[in-house]
Amino acid sequence: MRHYRIIYSSVALAVLILNAAFSWSAYAAEIKATNKVVTIQGDIEIGDRDKLLSVLQKNPTVKTVILSSGGGNLGEATFIADLIIDYDLNTHVIKNCESACSDIQLAGAKRTMELGSRIGYHQPTWEVEELREAYEENPKEWNNNHFEFALWVDQVAMNTTFANLQYLLERDVNPLFAIKTLQAQSDDMWYPRRKELLKANVLTE
């Protein structure tokens, strides 16, 4: 289990902010097992890791997780990825696997993708309302100083970027490709072609 993915000075508030969903699909995740396959389809939300664990415990023959998701909760995606690594499962993408889903995809021991499907990357985002709530809930945390809060946000962003890049390298992804995953703005998406995904070891076959 990885423990370096969340590195903050104020853990509770950082989790509140970074766990905010940034989704590109319009429905909650459905997690179900059929024979040796588990399918995760839809937005990743808090509690999905526990759902997946329950499914895996009831279906010990599962070998592959099929992914079709526009992303969602970054923190929950991290927990799901750790679970897939722990169970030594494979991942297979159908249709789209975007944003936080790409973290889950990389957790696979073997990583494949259906023809015509795509994996999408972009920079992590901060939701304005979540930032406002985080500050207003406990302004004394930053001495009632917006500039101290801004400094903390900057530190969390840098730590998060470092942790994400470290994770990609841990999964044997090409370092240059790992950097390129951050090129698209938070309101955009980068979809590398299959050839590049194979060359970078995002897809293993």
PDB file of C-alpha atoms in Angstrom:
ATOM      1  CA  MET A   1       0.000   0.000   0.000  1.00  0.00           C
ATOM      2  CA  ARG A   2       1.387   3.421  -0.947  1.00  0.00           C
ATOM      3  CA  HIS A   3       1.418   6.074   1.766  1.00  0.00           C
ATOM      4  CA  TYR A   4       3.156   8.922  -0.069  1.00  0.00           C
ATOM      5  CA  ARG A   5       0.214   9.922  -2.265  1.00  0.00           C
ATOM      6  CA  ILE A   6      -1.134  12.399   0.345  1.00  0.00           C
ATOM      7  CA  ILE A   7       1.452  14.686   1.936  1.00  0.00           C
ATOM      8  CA  TYR A   8       0.026  17.715   3.709  1.00  0.00           C
ATOM      9  CA  SER A   9       0.474  20.071   6.629  1.00  0.00           C
ATOM     10  CA  SER A  10      -3.219  19.838   7.475  1.00  0.00           C
ATOM     11  CA  VAL A  11      -4.419  16.436   6.381  1.00  0.00           C
ATOM     12  CA  ALA A  12      -8.136  16.787   7.065  1.00  0.00           C
ATOM     13  CA  LEU A  13      -8.560  19.974   5.076  1.00  0.00           C
ATOM     14  CA  ALA A  14      -6.340  18.787   2.234  1.00  0.00           C
ATOM     15  CA  VAL A  15      -8.388  15.653   1.864  1.00  0.00           C
ATOM     16  CA  LEU A  16     -11.568  17.752   1.874  1.00  0.00           C
ATOM     17  CA  ILE A  17     -10.267  19.811  -1.047  1.00  0.00           C
ATOM     18  CA  LEU A  18      -8.517  17.198  -3.157  1.00  0.00           C
ATOM     19  CA  ASN A  19     -11.276  14.654  -2.711  1.00  0.00           C
ATOM     20  CA  ALA A  20     -13.691  17.000  -4.468  1.00  0.00           C
ATOM     21  CA  ALA A  21     -15.034  15.244  -7.552  1.00  0.00           C
ATOM     22  CA  PHE A  22     -13.930  16.525 -10.951  1.00  0.00           C
ATOM     23  CA  SER A  23     -15.954  14.334 -13.296  1.00  0.00           C
ATOM     24  CA  TRP A  24     -16.492  14.065 -16.996  1.00  0.00           C
ATOM     25  CA  SER A  25     -19.194  11.384 -16.933  1.00  0.00           C
ATOM     26  CA  ALA A  26     -22.737  11.895 -15.751  1.00  0.00           C
ATOM     27  CA  TYR A  27     -23.516   8.910 -13.558  1.00  0.00           C
ATOM     28  CA  ALA A  28     -22.225   7.258 -10.401  1.00  0.00           C
ATOM     29  CA  ALA A  29     -19.945   4.244 -10.673  1.00  0.00           C
ATOM     30  CA  GLU A  30     -21.439   0.800 -10.993  1.00  0.00           C
ATOM     31  CA  ILE A  31     -19.175  -1.966  -9.707  1.00  0.00           C
ATOM     32  CA  LYS A  32     -20.117  -5.541 -10.493  1.00  0.00           C
ATOM     33  CA  ALA A  33     -18.446  -8.917 -11.084  1.00  0.00           C
ATOM     34  CA  THR A  34     -19.039 -11.448 -13.839  1.00  0.00           C
ATOM     35  CA  ASN A  35     -16.940 -14.618 -13.798  1.00  0.00           C
ATOM     36  CA  LYS A  36     -13.297 -13.468 -13.595  1.00  0.00           C
ATOM     37  CA  VAL A  37     -13.972  -9.819 -14.399  1.00  0.00           C
ATOM     38  CA  VAL A  38     -15.011  -6.775 -12.359  1.00  0.00           C
ATOM     39  CA  THR A  39     -16.449  -3.787 -14.193  1.00  0.00           C
ATOM     40  CA  ILE A  40     -16.165  -0.221 -12.877  1.00  0.00           C
ATOM     41  CA  GLN A  41     -18.343   2.079 -14.954  1.00  0.00           C
ATOM     42  CA  GLY A  42     -19.220   5.715 -14.188  1.00  0.00           C
ATOM     43  CA  ASP A  43     -17.967   8.423 -11.832  1.00  0.00           C
ATOM     44  CA  ILE A  44     -15.579   7.445  -9.046  1.00  0.00           C
ATOM     45  CA  GLU A  45     -17.091   8.494  -5.720  1.00  0.00           C
ATOM     46  CA  ILE A  46     -16.259   8.138  -2.018  1.00  0.00           C
ATOM     47  CA  GLY A  47     -17.114   4.616  -0.909  1.00  0.00           C
ATOM     48  CA  ASP A  48     -16.293   2.936  -4.226  1.00  0.00           C
ATOM     49  CA  ARG A  49     -13.114   1.419  -2.806  1.00  0.00           C
ATOM     50  CA  ASP A  50     -15.156  -0.399  -0.163  1.00  0.00           C
ATOM     51  CA  LYS A  51     -17.634  -1.532  -2.823  1.00  0.00           C
ATOM     52  CA  LEU A  52     -14.804  -2.952  -4.911  1.00  0.00           C
ATOM     53  CA  LEU A  53     -13.251  -4.687  -1.909  1.00  0.00           C
ATOM     54  CA  SER A  54     -16.582  -6.313  -1.100  1.00  0.00           C
ATOM     55  CA  VAL A  55     -16.963  -7.533  -4.683  1.00  0.00           C
ATOM     56  CA  LEU A  56     -13.421  -8.942  -4.724  1.00  0.00           C
ATOM     57  CA  GLN A  57     -13.918 -10.742  -1.425  1.00  0.00           C
ATOM     58  CA  LYS A  58     -17.071 -12.387  -2.765  1.00  0.00           C
ATOM     59  CA  ASN A  59     -15.455 -13.240  -6.113  1.00  0.00           C
ATOM     60  CA  PRO A  60     -11.933 -14.554  -5.431  1.00  0.00           C
ATOM     61  CA  THR A  61     -11.465 -15.753  -9.034  1.00  0.00           C
ATOM     62  CA  VAL A  62     -11.485 -12.195 -10.430  1.00  0.00           C
ATOM     63  CA  LYS A  63      -8.354 -11.420 -12.455  1.00  0.00           C
ATOM     64  CA  THR A  64      -9.232  -8.277 -14.422  1.00  0.00           C
ATOM     65  CA  VAL A  65     -10.853  -4.893 -13.731  1.00  0.00           C
ATOM     66  CA  ILE A  66     -12.620  -3.362 -16.729  1.00  0.00           C
ATOM     67  CA  LEU A  67     -12.686   0.443 -16.608  1.00  0.00           C
ATOM     68  CA  SER A  68     -15.059   2.879 -18.299  1.00  0.00           C
ATOM     69  CA  SER A  69     -15.061   6.167 -16.392  1.00  0.00           C
ATOM     70  CA  GLY A  70     -14.766   9.897 -16.889  1.00  0.00           C
ATOM     71  CA  GLY A  71     -12.937  10.208 -13.563  1.00  0.00           C
ATOM     72  CA  GLY A  72     -14.231  11.575 -10.281  1.00  0.00           C
ATOM     73  CA  ASN A  73     -12.866  11.583  -6.759  1.00  0.00           C
ATOM     74  CA  LEU A  74      -9.064  11.657  -6.861  1.00  0.00           C
ATOM     75  CA  GLY A  75      -8.581  10.377  -3.322  1.00  0.00           C
ATOM     76  CA  GLU A  76     -10.955   7.443  -3.854  1.00  0.00           C
ATOM     77  CA  ALA A  77      -9.260   6.583  -7.159  1.00  0.00           C
ATOM     78  CA  THR A  78      -5.967   6.360  -5.261  1.00  0.00           C
ATOM     79  CA  PHE A  79      -7.473   3.914  -2.771  1.00  0.00           C
ATOM     80  CA  ILE A  80      -8.932   1.818  -5.598  1.00  0.00           C
ATOM     81  CA  ALA A  81      -5.568   1.762  -7.383  1.00  0.00           C
ATOM     82  CA  ASP A  82      -3.853   0.541  -4.214  1.00  0.00           C
ATOM     83  CA  LEU A  83      -6.469  -2.207  -3.881  1.00  0.00           C
ATOM     84  CA  ILE A  84      -5.902  -3.379  -7.456  1.00  0.00           C
ATOM     85  CA  ILE A  85      -2.146  -3.437  -6.868  1.00  0.00           C
ATOM     86  CA  ASP A  86      -2.616  -5.378  -3.640  1.00  0.00           C
ATOM     87  CA  TYR A  87      -4.797  -7.974  -5.394  1.00  0.00           C
ATOM     88  CA  ASP A  88      -2.369  -8.084  -8.361  1.00  0.00           C
ATOM     89  CA  LEU A  89      -5.205  -7.589 -10.876  1.00  0.00           C
ATOM     90  CA  ASN A  90      -5.064  -6.613 -14.542  1.00  0.00           C
ATOM     91  CA  THR A  91      -6.847  -3.567 -15.982  1.00  0.00           C
ATOM     92  CA  HIS A  92      -8.625  -3.212 -19.316  1.00  0.00           C
ATOM     93  CA  VAL A  93     -10.096   0.037 -20.686  1.00  0.00           C
ATOM     94  CA  ILE A  94     -13.270   0.190 -22.766  1.00  0.00           C
ATOM     95  CA  LYS A  95     -14.580   3.452 -24.253  1.00  0.00           C
ATOM     96  CA  ASN A  96     -12.958   6.168 -22.086  1.00  0.00           C
ATOM     97  CA  CYS A  97     -10.811   6.192 -18.939  1.00  0.00           C
ATOM     98  CA  GLU A  98     -10.155   9.827 -18.073  1.00  0.00           C
ATOM     99  CA  SER A  99      -8.770  11.976 -15.283  1.00  0.00           C
ATOM    100  CA  ALA A 100      -8.722  10.062 -11.961  1.00  0.00           C
ATOM    101  CA  CYS A 101      -9.577   6.849 -13.827  1.00  0.00           C
ATOM    102  CA  SER A 102      -6.115   6.935 -15.420  1.00  0.00           C
ATOM    103  CA  ASP A 103      -4.598   6.385 -11.964  1.00  0.00           C
ATOM    104  CA  ILE A 104      -6.694   3.249 -11.566  1.00  0.00           C
ATOM    105  CA  GLN A 105      -5.730   2.026 -15.033  1.00  0.00           C
ATOM    106  CA  LEU A 106      -2.035   2.176 -14.169  1.00  0.00           C
ATOM    107  CA  ALA A 107      -2.555  -0.075 -11.150  1.00  0.00           C
ATOM    108  CA  GLY A 108      -2.979  -3.114 -13.387  1.00  0.00           C
ATOM    109  CA  ALA A 109      -0.298  -5.783 -13.522  1.00  0.00           C
ATOM    110  CA  LYS A 110      -1.180  -6.130 -17.201  1.00  0.00           C
ATOM    111  CA  ARG A 111      -2.753  -3.081 -18.828  1.00  0.00           C
ATOM    112  CA  THR A 112      -4.765  -3.332 -22.039  1.00  0.00           C
ATOM    113  CA  MET A 113      -7.305  -1.237 -23.949  1.00  0.00           C
ATOM    114  CA  GLU A 114     -10.129  -2.103 -26.322  1.00  0.00           C
ATOM    115  CA  LEU A 115      -9.698  -0.871 -29.895  1.00  0.00           C
ATOM    116  CA  GLY A 116     -11.241   2.567 -30.329  1.00  0.00           C
ATOM    117  CA  SER A 117     -10.975   3.415 -26.630  1.00  0.00           C
ATOM    118  CA  ARG A 118      -9.049   6.305 -25.065  1.00  0.00           C
ATOM    119  CA  ILE A 119      -7.148   7.201 -21.893  1.00  0.00           C
ATOM    120  CA  GLY A 120      -7.262  10.893 -20.988  1.00  0.00           C
ATOM    121  CA  TYR A 121      -4.988  13.002 -18.779  1.00  0.00           C
ATOM    122  CA  HIS A 122      -5.124  16.537 -17.426  1.00  0.00           C
ATOM    123  CA  GLN A 123      -3.854  18.610 -14.525  1.00  0.00           C
ATOM    124  CA  PRO A 124      -5.540  18.246 -11.113  1.00  0.00           C
ATOM    125  CA  THR A 125      -8.022  21.010 -10.399  1.00  0.00           C
ATOM    126  CA  TRP A 126      -9.126  23.051  -7.395  1.00  0.00           C
ATOM    127  CA  GLU A 127     -12.830  23.763  -6.955  1.00  0.00           C
ATOM    128  CA  VAL A 128     -13.364  27.386  -5.889  1.00  0.00           C
ATOM    129  CA  GLU A 129     -16.240  26.607  -3.528  1.00  0.00           C
ATOM    130  CA  GLU A 130     -14.243  23.853  -1.821  1.00  0.00           C
ATOM    131  CA  LEU A 131     -11.337  26.248  -1.292  1.00  0.00           C
ATOM    132  CA  ARG A 132     -13.653  28.867   0.167  1.00  0.00           C
ATOM    133  CA  GLU A 133     -15.260  26.330   2.498  1.00  0.00           C
ATOM    134  CA  ALA A 134     -11.876  24.992   3.593  1.00  0.00           C
ATOM    135  CA  TYR A 135     -10.702  28.461   4.593  1.00  0.00           C
ATOM    136  CA  GLU A 136     -13.945  29.657   6.184  1.00  0.00           C
ATOM    137  CA  GLU A 137     -14.396  26.487   8.259  1.00  0.00           C
ATOM    138  CA  ASN A 138     -11.244  27.197  10.239  1.00  0.00           C
ATOM    139  CA  PRO A 139      -9.492  30.476   9.321  1.00  0.00           C
ATOM    140  CA  LYS A 140      -7.388  30.273  12.507  1.00  0.00           C
ATOM    141  CA  GLU A 141      -5.519  27.401  10.850  1.00  0.00           C
ATOM    142  CA  TRP A 142      -3.840  30.119   8.774  1.00  0.00           C
ATOM    143  CA  ASN A 143      -3.908  32.926  11.357  1.00  0.00           C
ATOM    144  CA  ASN A 144      -6.870  34.521   9.553  1.00  0.00           C
ATOM    145  CA  ASN A 145      -4.474  35.306   6.728  1.00  0.00           C
ATOM    146  CA  HIS A 146      -5.475  34.610   3.118  1.00  0.00           C
ATOM    147  CA  PHE A 147      -1.843  34.757   2.045  1.00  0.00           C
ATOM    148  CA  GLU A 148      -0.868  31.971   4.442  1.00  0.00           C
ATOM    149  CA  PHE A 149      -3.772  29.936   3.097  1.00  0.00           C
ATOM    150  CA  ALA A 150      -2.614  30.577  -0.479  1.00  0.00           C
ATOM    151  CA  LEU A 151       0.882  29.398   0.478  1.00  0.00           C
ATOM    152  CA  TRP A 152      -0.580  26.206   1.935  1.00  0.00           C
ATOM    153  CA  VAL A 153      -2.626  25.596  -1.226  1.00  0.00           C
ATOM    154  CA  ASP A 154       0.535  26.021  -3.291  1.00  0.00           C
ATOM    155  CA  GLN A 155       2.403  23.522  -1.110  1.00  0.00           C
ATOM    156  CA  VAL A 156      -0.404  20.973  -1.401  1.00  0.00           C
ATOM    157  CA  ALA A 157      -0.444  21.409  -5.190  1.00  0.00           C
ATOM    158  CA  MET A 158       3.309  20.813  -5.418  1.00  0.00           C
ATOM    159  CA  ASN A 159       3.152  17.790  -3.115  1.00  0.00           C
ATOM    160  CA  THR A 160       0.260  16.354  -5.099  1.00  0.00           C
ATOM    161  CA  THR A 161       2.117  16.813  -8.392  1.00  0.00           C
ATOM    162  CA  PHE A 162       5.216  15.173  -6.935  1.00  0.00           C
ATOM    163  CA  ALA A 163       3.207  12.245  -5.581  1.00  0.00           C
ATOM    164  CA  ASN A 164       1.416  11.709  -8.900  1.00  0.00           C
ATOM    165  CA  LEU A 165       4.678  11.702 -10.845  1.00  0.00           C
ATOM    166  CA  GLN A 166       6.235   9.344  -8.310  1.00  0.00           C
ATOM    167  CA  TYR A 167       3.295   6.985  -8.752  1.00  0.00           C
ATOM    168  CA  LEU A 168       3.677   6.947 -12.547  1.00  0.00           C
ATOM    169  CA  LEU A 169       7.374   6.130 -12.203  1.00  0.00           C
ATOM    170  CA  GLU A 170       6.552   3.414  -9.662  1.00  0.00           C
ATOM    171  CA  ARG A 171       4.326   1.843 -12.325  1.00  0.00           C
ATOM    172  CA  ASP A 172       7.278   1.917 -14.779  1.00  0.00           C
ATOM    173  CA  VAL A 173       5.838   4.651 -16.986  1.00  0.00           C
ATOM    174  CA  ASN A 174       8.351   6.508 -19.166  1.00  0.00           C
ATOM    175  CA  PRO A 175       9.458   9.676 -17.264  1.00  0.00           C
ATOM    176  CA  LEU A 176       8.923  12.036 -20.219  1.00  0.00           C
ATOM    177  CA  PHE A 177       5.410  10.676 -20.727  1.00  0.00           C
ATOM    178  CA  ALA A 178       4.749  11.099 -16.997  1.00  0.00           C
ATOM    179  CA  ILE A 179       5.569  14.797 -17.306  1.00  0.00           C
ATOM    180  CA  LYS A 180       3.373  15.135 -20.410  1.00  0.00           C
ATOM    181  CA  THR A 181       0.338  13.900 -18.457  1.00  0.00           C
ATOM    182  CA  LEU A 182       0.321  17.337 -16.814  1.00  0.00           C
ATOM    183  CA  GLN A 183       0.281  19.338 -20.043  1.00  0.00           C
ATOM    184  CA  ALA A 184      -3.511  19.645 -20.468  1.00  0.00           C
ATOM    185  CA  GLN A 185      -5.304  22.265 -18.373  1.00  0.00           C
ATOM    186  CA  SER A 186      -7.893  21.108 -15.839  1.00  0.00           C
ATOM    187  CA  ASP A 187     -10.739  21.957 -18.250  1.00  0.00           C
ATOM    188  CA  ASP A 188      -9.108  20.074 -21.120  1.00  0.00           C
ATOM    189  CA  MET A 189      -7.932  16.501 -21.781  1.00  0.00           C
ATOM    190  CA  TRP A 190      -4.932  14.927 -23.513  1.00  0.00           C
ATOM    191  CA  TYR A 191      -5.572  11.629 -25.319  1.00  0.00           C
ATOM    192  CA  PRO A 192      -2.308  10.001 -26.439  1.00  0.00           C
ATOM    193  CA  ARG A 193      -2.522   7.471 -29.267  1.00  0.00           C
ATOM    194  CA  ARG A 194      -2.187   3.750 -28.591  1.00  0.00           C
ATOM    195  CA  LYS A 195       1.346   3.662 -30.019  1.00  0.00           C
ATOM    196  CA  GLU A 196       2.486   6.270 -27.493  1.00  0.00           C
ATOM    197  CA  LEU A 197       0.708   4.503 -24.631  1.00  0.00           C
ATOM    198  CA  LEU A 198       2.502   1.269 -25.514  1.00  0.00           C
ATOM    199  CA  LYS A 199       5.877   2.975 -25.907  1.00  0.00           C
ATOM    200  CA  ALA A 200       5.466   4.677 -22.510  1.00  0.00           C
ATOM    201  CA  ASN A 201       4.413   1.363 -20.851  1.00  0.00           C
ATOM    202  CA  VAL A 202       1.009   2.746 -19.900  1.00  0.00           C
ATOM    203  CA  LEU A 203      -0.334  -0.202 -21.901  1.00  0.00           C
ATOM    204  CA  THR A 204       1.693  -3.358 -21.481  1.00  0.00           C
ATOM    205  CA  GLU A 205       0.262  -5.136 -24.524  1.00  0.00           C
TER     206      GLU A 205
END
